[in-house]
mmCIF file of C-alpha atoms in Angstrom:
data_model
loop_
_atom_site.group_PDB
_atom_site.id
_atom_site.type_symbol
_atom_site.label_atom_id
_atom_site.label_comp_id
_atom_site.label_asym_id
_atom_site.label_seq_id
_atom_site.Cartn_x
_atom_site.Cartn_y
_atom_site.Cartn_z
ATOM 1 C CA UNK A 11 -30.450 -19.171 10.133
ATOM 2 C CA UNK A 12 -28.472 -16.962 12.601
ATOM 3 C CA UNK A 13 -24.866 -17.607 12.969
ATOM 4 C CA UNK A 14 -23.708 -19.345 15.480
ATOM 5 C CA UNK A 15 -21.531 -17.363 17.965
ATOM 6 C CA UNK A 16 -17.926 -18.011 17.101
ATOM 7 C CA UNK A 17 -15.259 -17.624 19.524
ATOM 8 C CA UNK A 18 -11.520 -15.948 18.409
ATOM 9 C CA UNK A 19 -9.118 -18.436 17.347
ATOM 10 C CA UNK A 20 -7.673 -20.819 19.911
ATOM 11 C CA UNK A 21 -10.394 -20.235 22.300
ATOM 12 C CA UNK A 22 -13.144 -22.146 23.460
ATOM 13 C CA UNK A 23 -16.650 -22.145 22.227
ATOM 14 C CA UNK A 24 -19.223 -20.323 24.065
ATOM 15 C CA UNK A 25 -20.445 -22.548 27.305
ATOM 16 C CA UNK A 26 -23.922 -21.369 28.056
ATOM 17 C CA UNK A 27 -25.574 -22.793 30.969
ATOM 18 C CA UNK A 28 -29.407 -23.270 30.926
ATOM 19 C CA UNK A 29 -31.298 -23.145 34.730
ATOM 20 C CA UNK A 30 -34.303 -24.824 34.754
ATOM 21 C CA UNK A 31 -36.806 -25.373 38.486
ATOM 22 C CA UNK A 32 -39.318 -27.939 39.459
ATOM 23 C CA UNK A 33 -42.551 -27.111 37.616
ATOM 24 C CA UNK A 34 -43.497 -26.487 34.037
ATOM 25 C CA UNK A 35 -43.309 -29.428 31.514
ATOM 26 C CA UNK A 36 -43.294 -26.935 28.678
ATOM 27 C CA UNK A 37 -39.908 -25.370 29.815
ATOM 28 C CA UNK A 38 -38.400 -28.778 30.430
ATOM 29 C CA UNK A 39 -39.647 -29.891 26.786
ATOM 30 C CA UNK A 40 -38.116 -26.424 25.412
ATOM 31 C CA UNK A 41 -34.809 -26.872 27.324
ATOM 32 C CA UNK A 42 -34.252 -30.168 26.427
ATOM 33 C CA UNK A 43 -34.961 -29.316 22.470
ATOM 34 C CA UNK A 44 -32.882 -25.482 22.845
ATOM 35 C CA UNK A 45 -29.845 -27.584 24.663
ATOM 36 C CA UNK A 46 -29.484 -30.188 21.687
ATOM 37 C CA UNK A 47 -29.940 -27.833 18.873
ATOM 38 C CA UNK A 48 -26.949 -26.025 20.739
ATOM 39 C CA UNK A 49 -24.660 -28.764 21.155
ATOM 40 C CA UNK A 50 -25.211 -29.511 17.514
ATOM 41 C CA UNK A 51 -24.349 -25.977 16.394
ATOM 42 C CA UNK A 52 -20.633 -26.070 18.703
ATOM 43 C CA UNK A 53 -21.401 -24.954 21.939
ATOM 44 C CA UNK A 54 -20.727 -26.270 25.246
ATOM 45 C CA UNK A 55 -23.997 -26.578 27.177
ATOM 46 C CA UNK A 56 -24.711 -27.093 31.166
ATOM 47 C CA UNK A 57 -27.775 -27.761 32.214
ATOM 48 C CA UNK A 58 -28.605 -27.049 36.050
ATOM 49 C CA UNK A 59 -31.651 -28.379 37.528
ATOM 50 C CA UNK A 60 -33.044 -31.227 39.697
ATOM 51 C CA UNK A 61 -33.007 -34.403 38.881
ATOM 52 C CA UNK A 62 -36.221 -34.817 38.504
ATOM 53 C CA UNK A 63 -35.884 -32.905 35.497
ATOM 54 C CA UNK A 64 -32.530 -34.908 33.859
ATOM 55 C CA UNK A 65 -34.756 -38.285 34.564
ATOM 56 C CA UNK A 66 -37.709 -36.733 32.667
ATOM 57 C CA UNK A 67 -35.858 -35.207 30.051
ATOM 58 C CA UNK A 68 -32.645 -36.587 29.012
ATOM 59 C CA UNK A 69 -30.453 -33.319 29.348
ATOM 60 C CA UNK A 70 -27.081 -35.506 28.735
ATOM 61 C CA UNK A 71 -28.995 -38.006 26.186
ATOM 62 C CA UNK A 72 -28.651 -34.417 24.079
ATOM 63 C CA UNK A 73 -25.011 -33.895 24.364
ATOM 64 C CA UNK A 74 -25.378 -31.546 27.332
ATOM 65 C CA UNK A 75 -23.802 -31.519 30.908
ATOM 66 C CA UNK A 76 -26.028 -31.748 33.980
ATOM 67 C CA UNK A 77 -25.182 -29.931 37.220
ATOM 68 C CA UNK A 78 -28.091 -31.051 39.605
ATOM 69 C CA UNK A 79 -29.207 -28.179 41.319
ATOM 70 C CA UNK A 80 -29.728 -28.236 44.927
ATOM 71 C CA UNK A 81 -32.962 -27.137 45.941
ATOM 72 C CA UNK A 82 -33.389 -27.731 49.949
ATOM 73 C CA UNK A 83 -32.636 -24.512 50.239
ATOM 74 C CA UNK A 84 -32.341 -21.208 48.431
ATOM 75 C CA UNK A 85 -28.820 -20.892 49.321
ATOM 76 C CA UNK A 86 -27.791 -24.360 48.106
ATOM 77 C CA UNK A 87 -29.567 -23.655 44.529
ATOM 78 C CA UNK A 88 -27.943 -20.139 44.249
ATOM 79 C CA UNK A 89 -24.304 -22.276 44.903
ATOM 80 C CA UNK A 90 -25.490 -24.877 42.661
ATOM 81 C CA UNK A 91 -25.529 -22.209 39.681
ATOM 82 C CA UNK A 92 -22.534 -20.326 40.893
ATOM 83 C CA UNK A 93 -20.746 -23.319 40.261
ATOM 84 C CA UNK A 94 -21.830 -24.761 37.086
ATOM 85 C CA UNK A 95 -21.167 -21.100 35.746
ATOM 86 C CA UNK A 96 -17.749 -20.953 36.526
ATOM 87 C CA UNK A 97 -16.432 -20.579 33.031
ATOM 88 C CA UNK A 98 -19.376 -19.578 31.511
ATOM 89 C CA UNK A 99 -20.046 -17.150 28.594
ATOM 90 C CA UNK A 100 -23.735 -17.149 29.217
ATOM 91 C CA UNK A 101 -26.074 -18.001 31.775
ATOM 92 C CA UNK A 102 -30.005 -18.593 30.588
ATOM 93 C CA UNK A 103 -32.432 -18.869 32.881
ATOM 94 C CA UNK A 104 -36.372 -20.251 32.361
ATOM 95 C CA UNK A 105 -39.024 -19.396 34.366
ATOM 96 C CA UNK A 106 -39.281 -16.734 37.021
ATOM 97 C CA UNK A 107 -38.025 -18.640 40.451
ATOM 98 C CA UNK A 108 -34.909 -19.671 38.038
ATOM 99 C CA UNK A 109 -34.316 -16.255 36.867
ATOM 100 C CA UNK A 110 -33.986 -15.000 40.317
ATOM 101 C CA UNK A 111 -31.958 -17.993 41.465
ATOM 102 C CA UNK A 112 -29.604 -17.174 38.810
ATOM 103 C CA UNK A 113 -29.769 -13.441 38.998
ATOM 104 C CA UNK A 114 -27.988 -13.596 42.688
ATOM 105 C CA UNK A 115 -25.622 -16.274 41.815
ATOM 106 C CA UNK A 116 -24.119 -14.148 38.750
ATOM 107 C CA UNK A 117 -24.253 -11.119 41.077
ATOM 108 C CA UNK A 118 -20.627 -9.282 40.544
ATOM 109 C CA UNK A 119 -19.152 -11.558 38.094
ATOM 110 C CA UNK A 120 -20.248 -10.010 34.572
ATOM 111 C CA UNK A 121 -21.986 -12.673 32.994
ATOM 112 C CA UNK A 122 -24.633 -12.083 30.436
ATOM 113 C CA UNK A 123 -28.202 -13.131 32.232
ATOM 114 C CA UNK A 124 -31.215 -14.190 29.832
ATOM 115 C CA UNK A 125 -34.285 -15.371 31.218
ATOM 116 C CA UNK A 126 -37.163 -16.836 29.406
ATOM 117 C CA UNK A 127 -40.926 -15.792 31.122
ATOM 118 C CA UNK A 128 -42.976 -19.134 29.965
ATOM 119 C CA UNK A 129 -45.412 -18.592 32.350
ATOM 120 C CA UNK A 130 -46.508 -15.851 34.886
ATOM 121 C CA UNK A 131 -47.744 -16.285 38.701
ATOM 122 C CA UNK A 132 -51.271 -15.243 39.325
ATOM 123 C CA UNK A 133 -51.139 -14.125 42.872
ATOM 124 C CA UNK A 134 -53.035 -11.100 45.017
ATOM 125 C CA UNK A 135 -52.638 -9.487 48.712
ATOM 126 C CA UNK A 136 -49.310 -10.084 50.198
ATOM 127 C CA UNK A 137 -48.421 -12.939 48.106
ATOM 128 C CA UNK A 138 -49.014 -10.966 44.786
ATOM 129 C CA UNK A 139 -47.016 -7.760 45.879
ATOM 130 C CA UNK A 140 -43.677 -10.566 46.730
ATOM 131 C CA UNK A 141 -44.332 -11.809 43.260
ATOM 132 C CA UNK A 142 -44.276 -8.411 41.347
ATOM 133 C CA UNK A 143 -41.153 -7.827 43.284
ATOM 134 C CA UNK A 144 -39.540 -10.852 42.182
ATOM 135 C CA UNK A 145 -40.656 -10.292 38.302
ATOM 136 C CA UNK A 146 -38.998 -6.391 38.792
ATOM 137 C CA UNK A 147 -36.030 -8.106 40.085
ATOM 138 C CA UNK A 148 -35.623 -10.695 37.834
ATOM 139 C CA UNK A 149 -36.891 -8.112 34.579
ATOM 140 C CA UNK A 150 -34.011 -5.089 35.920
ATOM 141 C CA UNK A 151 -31.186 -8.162 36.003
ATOM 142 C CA UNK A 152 -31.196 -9.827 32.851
ATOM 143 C CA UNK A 153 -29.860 -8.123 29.641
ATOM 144 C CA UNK A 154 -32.895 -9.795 27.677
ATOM 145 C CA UNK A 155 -36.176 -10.677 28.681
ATOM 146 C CA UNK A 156 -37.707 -13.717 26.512
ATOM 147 C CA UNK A 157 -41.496 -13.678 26.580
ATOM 148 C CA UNK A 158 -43.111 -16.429 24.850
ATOM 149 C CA UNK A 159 -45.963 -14.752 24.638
ATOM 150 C CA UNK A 160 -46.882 -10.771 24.127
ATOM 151 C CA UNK A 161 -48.606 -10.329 27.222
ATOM 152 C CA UNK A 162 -45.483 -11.377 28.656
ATOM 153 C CA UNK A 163 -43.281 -9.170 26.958
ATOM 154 C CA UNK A 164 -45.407 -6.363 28.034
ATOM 155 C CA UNK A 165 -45.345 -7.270 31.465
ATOM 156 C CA UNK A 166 -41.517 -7.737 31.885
ATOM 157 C CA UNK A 167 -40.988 -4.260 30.260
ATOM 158 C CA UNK A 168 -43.886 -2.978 32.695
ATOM 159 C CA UNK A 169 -41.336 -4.488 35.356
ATOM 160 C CA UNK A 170 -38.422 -2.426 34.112
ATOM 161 C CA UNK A 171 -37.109 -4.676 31.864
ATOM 162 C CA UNK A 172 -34.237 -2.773 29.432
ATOM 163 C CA UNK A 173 -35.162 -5.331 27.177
ATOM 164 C CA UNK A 174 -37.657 -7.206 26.629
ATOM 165 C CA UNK A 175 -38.316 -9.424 23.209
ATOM 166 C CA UNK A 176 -40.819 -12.248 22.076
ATOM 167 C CA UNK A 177 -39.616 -15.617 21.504
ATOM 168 C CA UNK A 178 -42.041 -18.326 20.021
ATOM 169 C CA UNK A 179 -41.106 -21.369 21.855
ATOM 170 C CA UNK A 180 -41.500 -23.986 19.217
ATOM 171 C CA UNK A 181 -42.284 -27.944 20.748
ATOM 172 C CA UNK A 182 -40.336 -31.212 19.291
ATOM 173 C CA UNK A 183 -42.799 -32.202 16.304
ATOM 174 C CA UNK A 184 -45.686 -34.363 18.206
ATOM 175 C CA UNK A 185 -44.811 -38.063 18.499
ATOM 176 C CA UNK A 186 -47.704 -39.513 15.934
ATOM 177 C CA UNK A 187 -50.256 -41.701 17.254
ATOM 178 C CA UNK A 188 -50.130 -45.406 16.151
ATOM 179 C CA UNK A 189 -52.163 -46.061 13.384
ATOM 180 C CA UNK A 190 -55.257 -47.610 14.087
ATOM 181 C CA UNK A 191 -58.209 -49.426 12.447
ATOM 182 C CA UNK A 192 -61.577 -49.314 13.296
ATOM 183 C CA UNK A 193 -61.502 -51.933 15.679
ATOM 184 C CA UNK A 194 -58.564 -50.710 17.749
ATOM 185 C CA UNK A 195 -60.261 -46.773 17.824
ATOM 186 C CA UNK A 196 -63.471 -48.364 18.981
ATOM 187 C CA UNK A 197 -61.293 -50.659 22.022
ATOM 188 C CA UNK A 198 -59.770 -46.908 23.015
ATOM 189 C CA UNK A 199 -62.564 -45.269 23.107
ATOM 190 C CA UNK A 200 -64.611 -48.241 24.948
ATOM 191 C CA UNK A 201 -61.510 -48.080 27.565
ATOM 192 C CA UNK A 202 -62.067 -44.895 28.138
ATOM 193 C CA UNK A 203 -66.138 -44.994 28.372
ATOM 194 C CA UNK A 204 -67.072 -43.469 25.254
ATOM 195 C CA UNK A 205 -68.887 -46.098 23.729
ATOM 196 C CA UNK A 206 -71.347 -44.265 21.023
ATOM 197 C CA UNK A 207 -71.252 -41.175 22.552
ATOM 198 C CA UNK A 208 -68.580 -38.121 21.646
ATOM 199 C CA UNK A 209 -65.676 -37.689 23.120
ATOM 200 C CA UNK A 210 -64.313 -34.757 24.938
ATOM 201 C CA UNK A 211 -60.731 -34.409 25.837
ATOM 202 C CA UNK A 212 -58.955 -32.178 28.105
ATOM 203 C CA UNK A 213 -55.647 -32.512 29.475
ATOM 204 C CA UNK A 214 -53.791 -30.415 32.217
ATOM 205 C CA UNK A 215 -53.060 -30.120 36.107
ATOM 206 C CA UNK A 216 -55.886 -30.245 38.983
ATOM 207 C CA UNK A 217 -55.870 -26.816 40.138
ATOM 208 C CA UNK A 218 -57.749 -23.861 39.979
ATOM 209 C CA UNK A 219 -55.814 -22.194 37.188
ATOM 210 C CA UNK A 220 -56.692 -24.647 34.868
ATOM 211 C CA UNK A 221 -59.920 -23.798 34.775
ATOM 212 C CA UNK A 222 -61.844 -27.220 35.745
ATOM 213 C CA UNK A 223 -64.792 -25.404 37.709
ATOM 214 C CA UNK A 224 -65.761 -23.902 34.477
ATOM 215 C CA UNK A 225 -65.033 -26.600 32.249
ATOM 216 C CA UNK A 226 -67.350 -28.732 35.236
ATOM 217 C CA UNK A 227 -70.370 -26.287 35.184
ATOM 218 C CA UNK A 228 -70.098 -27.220 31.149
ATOM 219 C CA UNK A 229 -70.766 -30.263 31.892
ATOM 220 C CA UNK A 230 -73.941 -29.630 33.941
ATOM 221 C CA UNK A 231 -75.067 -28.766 30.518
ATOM 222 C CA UNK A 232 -73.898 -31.286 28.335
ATOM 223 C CA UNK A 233 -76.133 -33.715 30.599
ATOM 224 C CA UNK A 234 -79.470 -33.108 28.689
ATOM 225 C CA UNK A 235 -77.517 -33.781 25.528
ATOM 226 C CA UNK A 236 -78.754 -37.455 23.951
ATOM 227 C CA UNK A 237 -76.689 -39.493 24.453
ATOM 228 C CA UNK A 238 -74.398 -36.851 27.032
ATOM 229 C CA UNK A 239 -70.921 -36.697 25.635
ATOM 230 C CA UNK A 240 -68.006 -37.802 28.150
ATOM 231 C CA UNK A 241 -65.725 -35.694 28.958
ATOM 232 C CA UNK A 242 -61.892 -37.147 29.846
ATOM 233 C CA UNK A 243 -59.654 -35.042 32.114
ATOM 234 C CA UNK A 244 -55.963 -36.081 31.859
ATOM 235 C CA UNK A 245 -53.741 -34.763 34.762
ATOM 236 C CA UNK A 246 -52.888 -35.069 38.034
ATOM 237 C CA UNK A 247 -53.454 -32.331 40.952
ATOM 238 C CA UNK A 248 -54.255 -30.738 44.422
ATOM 239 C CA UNK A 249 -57.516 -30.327 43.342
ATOM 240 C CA UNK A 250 -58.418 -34.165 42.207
ATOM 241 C CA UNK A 251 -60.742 -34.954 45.148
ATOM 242 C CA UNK A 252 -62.950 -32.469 45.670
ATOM 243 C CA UNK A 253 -63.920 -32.241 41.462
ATOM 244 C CA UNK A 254 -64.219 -35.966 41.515
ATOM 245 C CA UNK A 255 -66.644 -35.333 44.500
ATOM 246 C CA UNK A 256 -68.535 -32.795 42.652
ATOM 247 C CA UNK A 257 -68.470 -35.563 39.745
ATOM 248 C CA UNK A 258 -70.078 -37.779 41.794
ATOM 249 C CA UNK A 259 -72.540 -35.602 43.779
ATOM 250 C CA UNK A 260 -74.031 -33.868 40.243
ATOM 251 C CA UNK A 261 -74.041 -37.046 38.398
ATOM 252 C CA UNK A 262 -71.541 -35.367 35.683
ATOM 253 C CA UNK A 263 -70.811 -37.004 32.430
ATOM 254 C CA UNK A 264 -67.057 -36.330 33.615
ATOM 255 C CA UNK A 265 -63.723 -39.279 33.904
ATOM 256 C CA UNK A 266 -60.667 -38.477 35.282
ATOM 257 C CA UNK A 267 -57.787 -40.140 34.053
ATOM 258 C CA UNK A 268 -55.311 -39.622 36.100
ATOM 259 C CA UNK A 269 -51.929 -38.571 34.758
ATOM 260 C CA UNK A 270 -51.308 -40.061 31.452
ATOM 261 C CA UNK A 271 -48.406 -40.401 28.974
ATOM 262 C CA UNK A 272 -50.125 -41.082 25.639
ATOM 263 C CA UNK A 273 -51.689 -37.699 25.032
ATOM 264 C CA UNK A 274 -51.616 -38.379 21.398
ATOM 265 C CA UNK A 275 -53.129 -41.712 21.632
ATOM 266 C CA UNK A 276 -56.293 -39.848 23.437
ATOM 267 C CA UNK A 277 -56.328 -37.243 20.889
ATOM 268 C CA UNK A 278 -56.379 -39.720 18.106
ATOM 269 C CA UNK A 279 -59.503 -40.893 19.415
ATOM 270 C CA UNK A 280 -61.288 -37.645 20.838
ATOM 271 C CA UNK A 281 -64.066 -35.899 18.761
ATOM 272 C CA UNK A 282 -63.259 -32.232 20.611
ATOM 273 C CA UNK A 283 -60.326 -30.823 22.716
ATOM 274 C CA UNK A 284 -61.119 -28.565 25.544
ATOM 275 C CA UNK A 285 -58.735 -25.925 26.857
ATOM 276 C CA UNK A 286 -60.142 -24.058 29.580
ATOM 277 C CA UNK A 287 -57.378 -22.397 31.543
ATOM 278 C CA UNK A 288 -57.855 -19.293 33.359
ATOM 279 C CA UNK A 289 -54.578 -18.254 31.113
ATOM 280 C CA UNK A 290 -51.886 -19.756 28.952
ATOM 281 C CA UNK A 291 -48.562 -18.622 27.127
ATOM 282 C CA UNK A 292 -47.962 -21.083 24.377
ATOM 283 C CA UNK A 293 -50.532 -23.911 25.491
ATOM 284 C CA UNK A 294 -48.695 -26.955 24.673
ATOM 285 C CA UNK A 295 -52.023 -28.714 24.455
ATOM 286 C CA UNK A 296 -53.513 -26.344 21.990
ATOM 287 C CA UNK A 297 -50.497 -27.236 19.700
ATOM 288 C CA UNK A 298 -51.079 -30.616 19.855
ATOM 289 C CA UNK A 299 -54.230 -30.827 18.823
ATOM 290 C CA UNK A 300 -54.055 -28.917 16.236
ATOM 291 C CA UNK A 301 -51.258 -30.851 14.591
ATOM 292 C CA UNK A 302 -53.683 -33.982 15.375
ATOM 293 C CA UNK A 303 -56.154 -32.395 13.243
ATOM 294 C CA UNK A 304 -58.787 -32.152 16.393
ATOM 295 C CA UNK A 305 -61.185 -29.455 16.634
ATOM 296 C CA UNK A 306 -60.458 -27.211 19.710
ATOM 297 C CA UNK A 307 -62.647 -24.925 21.786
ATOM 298 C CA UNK A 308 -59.923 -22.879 24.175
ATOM 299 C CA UNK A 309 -60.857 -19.714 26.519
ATOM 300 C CA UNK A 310 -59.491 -17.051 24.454
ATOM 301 C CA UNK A 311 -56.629 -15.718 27.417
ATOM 302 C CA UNK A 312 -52.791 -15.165 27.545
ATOM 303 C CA UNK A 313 -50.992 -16.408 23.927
ATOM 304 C CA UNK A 314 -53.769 -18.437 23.220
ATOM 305 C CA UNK A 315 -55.408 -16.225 20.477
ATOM 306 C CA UNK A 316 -52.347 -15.028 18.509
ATOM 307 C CA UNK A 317 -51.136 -18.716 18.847
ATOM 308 C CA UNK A 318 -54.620 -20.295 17.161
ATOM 309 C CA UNK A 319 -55.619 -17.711 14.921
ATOM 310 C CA UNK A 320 -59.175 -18.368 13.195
ATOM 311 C CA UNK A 321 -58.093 -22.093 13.843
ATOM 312 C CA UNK A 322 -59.918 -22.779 16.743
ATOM 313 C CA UNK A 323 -63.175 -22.044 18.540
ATOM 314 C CA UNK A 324 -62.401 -19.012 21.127
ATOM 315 C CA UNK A 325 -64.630 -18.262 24.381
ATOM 316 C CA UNK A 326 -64.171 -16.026 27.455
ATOM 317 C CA UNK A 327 -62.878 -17.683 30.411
ATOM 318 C CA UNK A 328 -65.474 -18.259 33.100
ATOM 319 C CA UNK A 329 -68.101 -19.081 31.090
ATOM 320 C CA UNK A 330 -69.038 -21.938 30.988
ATOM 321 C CA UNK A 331 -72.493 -21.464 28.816
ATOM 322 C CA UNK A 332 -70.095 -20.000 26.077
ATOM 323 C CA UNK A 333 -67.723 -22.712 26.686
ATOM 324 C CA UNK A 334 -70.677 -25.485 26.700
ATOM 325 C CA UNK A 335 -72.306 -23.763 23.297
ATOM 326 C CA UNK A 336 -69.466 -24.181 21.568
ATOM 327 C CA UNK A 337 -68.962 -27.540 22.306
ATOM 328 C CA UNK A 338 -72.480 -28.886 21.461
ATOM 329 C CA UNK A 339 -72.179 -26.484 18.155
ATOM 330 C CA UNK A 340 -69.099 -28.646 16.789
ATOM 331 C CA UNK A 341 -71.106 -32.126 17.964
ATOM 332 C CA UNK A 342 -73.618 -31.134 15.697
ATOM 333 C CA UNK A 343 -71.975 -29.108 12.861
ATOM 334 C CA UNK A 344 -69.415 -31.758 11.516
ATOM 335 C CA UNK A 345 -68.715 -29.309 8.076
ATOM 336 C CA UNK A 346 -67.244 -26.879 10.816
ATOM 337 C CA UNK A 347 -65.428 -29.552 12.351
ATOM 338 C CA UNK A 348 -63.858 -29.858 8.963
ATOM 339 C CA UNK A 349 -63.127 -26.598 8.518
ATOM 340 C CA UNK A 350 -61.166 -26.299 11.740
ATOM 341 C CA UNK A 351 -58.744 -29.249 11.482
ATOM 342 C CA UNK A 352 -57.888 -27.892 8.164
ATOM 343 C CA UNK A 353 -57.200 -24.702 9.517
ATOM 344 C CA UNK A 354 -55.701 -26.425 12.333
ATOM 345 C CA UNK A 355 -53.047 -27.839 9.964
ATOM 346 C CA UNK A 356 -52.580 -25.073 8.224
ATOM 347 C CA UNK A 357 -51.236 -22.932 11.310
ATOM 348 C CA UNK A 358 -48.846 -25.352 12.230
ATOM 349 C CA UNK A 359 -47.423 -24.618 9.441
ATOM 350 C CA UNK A 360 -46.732 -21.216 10.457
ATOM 351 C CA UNK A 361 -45.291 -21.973 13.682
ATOM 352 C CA UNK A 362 -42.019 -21.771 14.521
ATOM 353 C CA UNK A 363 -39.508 -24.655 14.377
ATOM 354 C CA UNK A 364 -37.175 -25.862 16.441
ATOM 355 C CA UNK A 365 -34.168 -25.182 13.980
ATOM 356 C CA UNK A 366 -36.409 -21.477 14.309
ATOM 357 C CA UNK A 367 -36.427 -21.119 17.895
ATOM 358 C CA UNK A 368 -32.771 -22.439 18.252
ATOM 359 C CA UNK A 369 -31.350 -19.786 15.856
ATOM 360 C CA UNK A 370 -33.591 -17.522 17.408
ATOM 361 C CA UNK A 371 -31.625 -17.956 20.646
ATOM 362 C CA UNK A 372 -28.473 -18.120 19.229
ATOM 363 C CA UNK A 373 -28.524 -14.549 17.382
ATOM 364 C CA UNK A 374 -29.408 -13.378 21.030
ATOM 365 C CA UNK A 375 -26.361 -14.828 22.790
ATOM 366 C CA UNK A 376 -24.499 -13.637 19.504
ATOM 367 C CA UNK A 377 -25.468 -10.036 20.330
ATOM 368 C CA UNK A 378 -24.781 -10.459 23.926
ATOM 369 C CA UNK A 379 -21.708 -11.626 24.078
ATOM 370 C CA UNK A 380 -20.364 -9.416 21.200
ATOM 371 C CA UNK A 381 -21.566 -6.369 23.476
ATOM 372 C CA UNK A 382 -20.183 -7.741 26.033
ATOM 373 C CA UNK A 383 -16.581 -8.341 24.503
ATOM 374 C CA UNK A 384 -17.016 -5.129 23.248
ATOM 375 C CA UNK A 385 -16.804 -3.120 26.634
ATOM 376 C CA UNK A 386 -14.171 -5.366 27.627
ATOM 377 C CA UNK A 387 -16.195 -8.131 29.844
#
């Protein structure tokens, strides 16, 4: 493990502050884990944000301080993280909004930026041409660019990053599922419908850039299947009405659930997962299946292939009679079924942990603020 960054006698130890926006739970669930394994390892950690995201993720419940950031306006936020960086060694930033955000409120003050790309904004016309100015903005201010994926890296250096790295974000190991008999899987998966019948599980936000007309056109096939396997969509979104109106005007063997909590309690009982995002860093869904041991299907875009490996079932976004094949294939091949929770398991394994990621992180704030002692910050 990297060494922790140790101040010179008598002084204090490095405060780093972490920004975090509205939005992504994967940043929130990476925060929260990076902010602990911090505080553990002697260093004094702020966390600025909304309170939306202290309620959901128990910033201070991990030894960290909270500085709510205010977010009715831009000026407010860029105050906000002025203020909880007074003092600061270190200011990391997740997420592109943040990273700006941050990026004006250390303007002139010398403070090492990092920001963390977990995701990336999928915009075109006017809109798109703001957002590539924001990423150059963001990638020419901070002294390290964290992609979790290597699209990502190769995008912030494309952006005039001076440096630009990839950084695995590893996830808390997945809360286990309650064990179960028999009886109690059969009550779950009569709750949900699937009485009989496979089950299909998907989980993620209502919008377009999850992919749901695809994954919705699958279903048109999976119709003529005997008995038609049901298909659950966890998640909330903007787009909830008009796909439960195409549910209901094709006849499509298709729930939504609504947002849900208990992930692992619907992949315990689901025969398949389906990820079919139009594209994905480090799809937190994809992770937990595979440590659930449940055979995935997932549009081969963003971090998902170097992520999965040979462990899961790969087809081409925006196809949804690749997407549908594959499906029925693993319904009726259960040796390959087999073969992919195995190799599920096994590439868990390989993945990072969070003692990884967090000394990861650390040997980059090491460097940083060495370099930056060094020419006299």
């Amino acid at each position: 493990m990297s060494n922790t960054p140790v101040p010179p006698h008598g002084q204090p130890s490095l405060h780093a502050v972490q920004v975090l926006g509205e939005g992504s739970s994967g940043s929130g669930v990476h925060v929260r884990s990076l902010s602990a394994g911090l505080v553990a390892r002697g260093l004094r950690v702020t966390v600025c944000g909304p309170w939306s995201a202290e309620q959901g993720y128990g910033f201070t419940e991990a030894g960290a301080r909270f500085a709510p950031l205010d977010g009715r306006t831009d000026a407010g936020s860029i105050a906000s993280i002025r203020t909880a960086s007074v003092g600061a060694g270190l200011v990391h930033a997740h997420g592109l909004w943040p990273g700006l955000l941050a990026a004006l409120a250390l303007r002139g003050r010398g403070v090492p930026l990092v920001v963390t790309w977990h995701t990336k904004r999928e915009a075109e016309g006017p809109r798109g041409r703001v957002v590539r100015l924001m990423e150059r903005r963001v990638a020419r201010a901070a002294s390290v660019v964290l992609g979790v994926s290597s699209d990502l890296v190769d995008r912030a250096r494309d952006r005039g990053a001076r440096d630009a790295r990839l950084a695995s974000v590893a996830v808390p190991a997945p809360r286990p599922a309650p064990e179960t008999g028999d009886g109690a899987h059969q009550k779950a998966r009569a709750e949900l419908g699937a009485v009989e019948r496979a089950l299909l599980l998907a989980v993620g936000r209502l919008d377009a850039a999850t992919g749901h007309g695809p994954l919705l056109d699958a279903a048109r096939r999976w119709r003529a299947l005997d008995p038609p396997p049901l298909l659950a969509i966890a998640g909330e979104g903007p787009d909830r009405a008009v796909l439960q109106r195409r549910i209901d005007a094709e006849g499509l063997p298709v729930r939504l659930l609504g947002r849900r909590d208990d992930v692992p309690e619907l992949l315990a009982v689901a025969d398949v997962c389906v990820l079919s995002s139009r594209w994905e860093a480090r799809s937190l869904l994809a992770q937990e299946a595979l440590h659930a041991g449940v055979p995935l299907v997932a549009t081969a875009v963003g971090g998902v292939p170097e992520l999965v490996g040979d462990a899961a079932e790969l087809v081409p976004y925006d196809d949804p009679d690749a997407l549908a094949d594959a499906v029925i294939r693993l319904l009726d091949d259960p040796g390959r079924c087999a073969e992919l929770t195995a190799a599920g398991r096994a590439r868990t394994v390989e993945w990072p942990t969070e003692d990884d990621t967090v000394a990861h992180v650390l040997s980059v704030y090491d460097e940083l603020v060495q370099t930056f002692m060094s020419a006299g910050g």
